Short mmCIF file of C-alpha atoms in Angstrom, two decimals:
data_model
loop_
_atom_site.label_atom_id
_atom_site.label_comp_id
_atom_site.label_asym_id
_atom_site.label_seq_id
_atom_site.Cartn_x
_atom_site.Cartn_y
_atom_site.Cartn_z
CA LYS A 12 13.36 -8.99 -23.60
CA GLN A 13 12.93 -12.45 -24.22
CA ALA A 14 12.56 -15.29 -21.34
CA VAL A 15 10.57 -18.33 -20.24
CA VAL A 16 9.07 -17.92 -16.87
CA TYR A 17 8.09 -21.01 -15.30
CA GLN A 18 5.49 -20.87 -12.38
CA VAL A 19 5.44 -23.36 -9.51
CA TYR A 20 2.97 -24.13 -6.76
CA PRO A 21 5.38 -25.27 -4.08
CA ARG A 22 2.56 -26.79 -2.45
CA SER A 23 1.59 -29.12 -5.20
CA PHE A 24 4.88 -29.42 -6.97
CA LYS A 25 7.49 -32.05 -4.83
CA ASP A 26 6.89 -33.31 -1.38
CA SER A 27 10.42 -33.93 -0.02
CA ARG A 28 9.11 -34.91 3.47
CA GLY A 29 6.36 -37.56 2.73
CA GLU A 30 3.77 -35.39 4.25
CA GLY A 31 1.55 -35.26 1.49
CA LEU A 32 2.10 -31.63 0.70
CA GLY A 33 4.98 -29.74 -1.18
CA GLN A 34 7.76 -28.02 0.16
CA ILE A 35 10.15 -25.13 -1.19
CA ALA A 36 12.70 -27.48 -0.50
CA GLY A 37 11.20 -29.80 -2.81
CA VAL A 38 11.29 -27.43 -5.58
CA THR A 39 15.24 -26.64 -5.00
CA GLU A 40 15.37 -30.35 -5.49
CA LYS A 41 14.31 -29.76 -9.19
CA ILE A 42 15.91 -26.53 -10.15
CA GLY A 43 18.46 -28.58 -12.25
CA TYR A 44 15.61 -30.47 -14.03
CA LEU A 45 13.76 -26.87 -14.89
CA LYS A 46 16.91 -25.32 -15.75
CA GLU A 47 17.22 -28.56 -18.39
CA LEU A 48 13.91 -27.53 -19.89
CA GLY A 49 15.04 -23.93 -20.66
CA VAL A 50 13.46 -22.08 -17.86
CA ASP A 51 15.01 -18.72 -17.35
CA ALA A 52 13.28 -17.62 -14.22
CA ILE A 53 10.90 -19.52 -11.35
CA TRP A 54 8.00 -17.93 -10.24
CA LEU A 55 6.64 -19.23 -7.05
CA SER A 56 2.96 -18.84 -6.30
CA PRO A 57 2.06 -17.77 -2.62
CA PHE A 58 4.02 -19.59 0.07
CA TYR A 59 3.37 -16.86 3.04
CA PRO A 60 1.50 -18.28 5.89
CA SER A 61 -2.14 -18.52 4.94
CA GLN A 62 -5.12 -20.32 5.62
CA LEU A 63 -4.73 -21.82 2.26
CA ALA A 64 -8.71 -21.07 1.77
CA ASP A 65 -8.32 -19.20 -1.43
CA GLY A 66 -5.32 -20.81 -2.68
CA GLY A 67 -2.56 -18.84 -0.36
CA TYR A 68 -3.48 -15.64 -1.30
CA ASP A 69 -5.45 -14.91 2.03
CA VAL A 70 -2.08 -13.96 3.40
CA ASP A 71 -1.46 -13.75 7.20
CA ASP A 72 1.96 -12.59 6.82
CA TYR A 73 4.03 -11.28 4.01
CA ARG A 74 7.32 -11.56 5.81
CA ASN A 75 7.72 -15.37 6.25
CA VAL A 76 7.26 -18.78 4.71
CA ASP A 77 4.29 -20.85 5.63
CA PRO A 78 5.83 -23.20 8.07
CA LYS A 79 4.02 -26.42 6.47
CA LEU A 80 5.80 -25.38 3.13
CA GLY A 81 9.26 -24.43 4.74
CA THR A 82 11.49 -22.04 6.39
CA MET A 83 13.05 -18.57 5.63
CA ASP A 84 16.25 -20.33 5.42
CA ASP A 85 14.83 -22.83 2.99
CA PHE A 86 13.86 -20.34 0.52
CA LYS A 87 17.04 -18.44 1.02
CA ALA A 88 18.60 -21.92 -0.47
CA PHE A 89 16.64 -21.98 -3.08
CA CYS A 90 17.46 -18.66 -4.37
CA ALA A 91 21.12 -19.36 -3.62
CA HIS A 92 20.83 -22.65 -5.94
CA ALA A 93 19.07 -20.69 -8.41
CA HIS A 94 21.20 -18.06 -8.72
CA GLU A 95 24.09 -20.47 -8.97
CA LEU A 96 22.34 -21.86 -12.33
CA GLY A 97 21.71 -18.51 -13.55
CA LEU A 98 18.13 -18.44 -12.79
CA GLU A 99 15.80 -15.42 -11.70
CA VAL A 100 13.33 -15.95 -8.90
CA ALA A 101 10.13 -14.09 -9.05
CA LEU A 102 7.83 -13.70 -6.07
CA ASP A 103 3.99 -13.85 -6.21
CA PHE A 104 3.18 -10.19 -4.54
CA ALA A 105 -0.47 -10.26 -3.96
CA LEU A 106 -1.32 -7.07 -1.48
CA GLN A 107 -4.62 -8.61 0.37
CA CYS A 108 -4.69 -10.18 3.72
CA SER A 109 -6.55 -12.69 5.40
CA PRO A 110 -8.88 -11.94 8.33
CA ASP A 111 -6.03 -13.26 10.37
CA HIS A 112 -3.22 -10.72 9.13
CA PRO A 113 -2.10 -8.24 11.90
CA TRP A 114 -2.99 -5.40 9.83
CA VAL A 115 -6.17 -6.11 10.19
CA LYS A 116 -6.21 -5.34 13.96
CA GLN A 117 -2.99 -3.00 14.02
CA HIS A 118 -4.33 -0.74 10.83
CA PRO A 119 -8.27 -1.48 10.49
CA ASN A 120 -8.47 1.90 8.50
CA TRP A 121 -6.36 0.15 5.77
CA PHE A 122 -9.31 -1.61 4.56
CA ARG A 123 -12.62 -0.85 3.54
CA THR A 124 -15.54 -1.26 5.62
CA LYS A 125 -19.54 -2.10 5.13
CA PRO A 126 -22.15 0.06 6.39
CA ASP A 127 -22.40 -2.09 9.54
CA GLY A 128 -18.71 -1.42 10.28
CA THR A 129 -17.45 -5.14 9.49
CA ILE A 130 -14.68 -5.11 6.68
CA ALA A 131 -15.53 -5.83 3.35
CA PHE A 132 -14.10 -9.12 1.53
CA ALA A 133 -12.85 -9.57 -2.01
CA GLU A 134 -15.74 -9.90 -4.65
CA ASN A 135 -15.29 -10.33 -8.37
CA PRO A 136 -18.80 -11.27 -9.32
CA PRO A 137 -19.81 -13.71 -9.57
CA LYS A 138 -16.83 -14.82 -7.10
CA LYS A 139 -16.70 -13.96 -3.42
CA TYR A 140 -13.63 -14.25 -1.89
CA GLN A 141 -14.62 -14.45 1.92
CA ASP A 142 -11.20 -15.07 3.16
CA ILE A 143 -9.73 -12.24 1.65
CA TYR A 144 -9.92 -8.67 2.80
CA PRO A 145 -8.41 -5.95 -0.02
CA ILE A 146 -6.53 -3.06 0.89
CA ASP A 147 -7.72 0.37 0.79
CA PHE A 148 -4.86 2.14 -0.43
CA ASN A 149 -6.27 5.84 -0.07
CA ALA A 150 -6.84 5.36 3.49
CA ASP A 151 -3.09 5.60 4.63
CA MET A 152 -1.04 5.85 0.94
CA GLU A 153 2.22 7.03 2.93
CA GLY A 154 1.74 4.24 5.57
CA ILE A 155 0.86 1.25 3.11
CA GLU A 156 3.68 2.35 0.90
CA ALA A 157 6.57 2.49 3.49
CA GLU A 158 5.26 -0.89 4.83
CA THR A 159 5.01 -2.40 1.24
CA GLU A 160 8.83 -0.94 0.45
CA ARG A 161 10.01 -2.74 3.74
CA ILE A 162 8.51 -6.24 2.60
CA MET A 163 9.88 -5.78 -0.89
CA ASP A 164 13.45 -5.32 0.68
CA LEU A 165 13.35 -8.03 2.82
CA TRP A 166 12.79 -10.81 0.03
CA ILE A 167 15.25 -8.91 -2.42
CA LYS A 168 17.99 -9.38 0.30
CA ALA A 169 16.61 -12.87 0.45
CA GLY A 170 17.13 -13.20 -3.42
CA VAL A 171 14.12 -12.47 -5.29
CA THR A 172 14.82 -10.57 -8.28
CA ILE A 173 11.59 -10.29 -9.76
CA PHE A 174 8.12 -9.26 -8.21
CA ARG A 175 4.84 -10.83 -10.02
CA VAL A 176 2.44 -8.31 -9.11
CA ASP A 177 -1.20 -9.49 -8.59
CA ASN A 178 -4.13 -7.23 -9.96
CA PRO A 179 -1.77 -3.98 -10.10
CA HIS A 180 -4.61 -2.27 -12.06
CA THR A 181 -6.76 -2.59 -8.81
CA LYS A 182 -4.63 -0.39 -6.81
CA PRO A 183 -3.53 3.26 -7.36
CA VAL A 184 -1.01 4.03 -10.14
CA ARG A 185 0.53 6.21 -7.72
CA PHE A 186 1.39 3.84 -5.23
CA TRP A 187 3.29 1.91 -7.67
CA GLN A 188 4.80 4.92 -8.88
CA ASP A 189 6.07 5.64 -5.50
CA VAL A 190 6.99 2.09 -4.31
CA ILE A 191 8.93 1.10 -7.47
CA ALA A 192 10.84 4.24 -7.19
CA ALA A 193 12.01 3.73 -4.22
CA VAL A 194 12.76 0.51 -4.61
CA THR A 195 14.47 0.33 -7.86
CA LYS A 196 16.72 3.35 -6.57
CA LYS A 197 17.93 0.76 -3.85
CA HIS A 198 17.71 -2.38 -5.87
CA PRO A 199 18.00 -1.21 -9.91
CA GLU A 200 18.25 -4.61 -11.05
CA THR A 201 14.61 -5.69 -9.62
CA LEU A 202 12.18 -6.29 -12.51
CA PHE A 203 8.19 -6.17 -11.66
CA LEU A 204 6.07 -8.14 -13.88
CA ALA A 205 2.22 -7.05 -13.72
CA GLU A 206 -0.80 -9.24 -13.82
CA ALA A 207 -2.77 -6.81 -15.78
CA PHE A 208 -5.37 -7.18 -18.58
CA THR A 209 -7.42 -4.06 -18.89
CA ARG A 210 -7.82 -1.29 -20.69
CA PRO A 211 -5.03 0.62 -22.77
CA GLY A 212 -4.98 3.78 -21.02
CA MET A 213 -4.47 1.91 -17.52
CA MET A 214 -1.80 -0.60 -19.15
CA ARG A 215 0.09 2.66 -20.42
CA ALA A 216 0.01 4.11 -16.92
CA LEU A 217 1.56 0.99 -15.32
CA SER A 218 4.19 1.15 -17.36
CA TYR A 219 5.20 4.71 -16.69
CA ALA A 220 4.78 3.66 -13.06
CA GLY A 221 7.52 1.67 -13.63
CA LEU A 222 5.85 -1.76 -14.14
CA THR A 223 8.51 -3.97 -16.42
CA GLN A 224 6.17 -5.97 -18.14
CA SER A 225 2.61 -7.43 -18.04
CA HIS A 226 0.81 -10.82 -18.98
CA CYS A 227 -2.69 -11.88 -19.42
CA TYR A 228 -4.41 -15.22 -19.40
CA PHE A 229 -6.34 -14.88 -22.82
CA PRO A 230 -4.27 -12.97 -25.42
#
């Protein structure tokens, strides 16, 4: 009910290889320092393979680590060290794809298209995210749910205990209800932190769907 969650951008946190870019191994080196600060959980911003054009949220592959930031073994070592010190690990989970994500070719029907047939990129006026393709969850709800559950299962087995869900209120509530029920059936200890700041009705619906808590930027 009460905890300190510390957000880390791995690419700018600590460069452990002298390459001008931070890595997951660099975060691992500083876990003891974060523990001394009184941190209870470390939330890693996206470190998936990405073009990094939109801060890492333009995801190329949900099931791996960007080689510029490390390897899956580096991430597992990070989780193991965090757990040794009693810290939780939160993964930033943003269900949206870059134009290079394999889903774009394998499941083009999972994305919204413009009248000219091209895939629509994300917009939050006046902002335009031309390197992000938002998913159309209503196109194949069952298929997208199954793939999401597989992705979450992979990261839980690697050591993740919390999913910080990016903008859950812009996806169908039914989607979260189904996915969270399936994931927590296998991993009941998993928490879901919502990045949701919207109307009370939607906030209530997200809590009923299984999202544990929510946070906002401008309370």
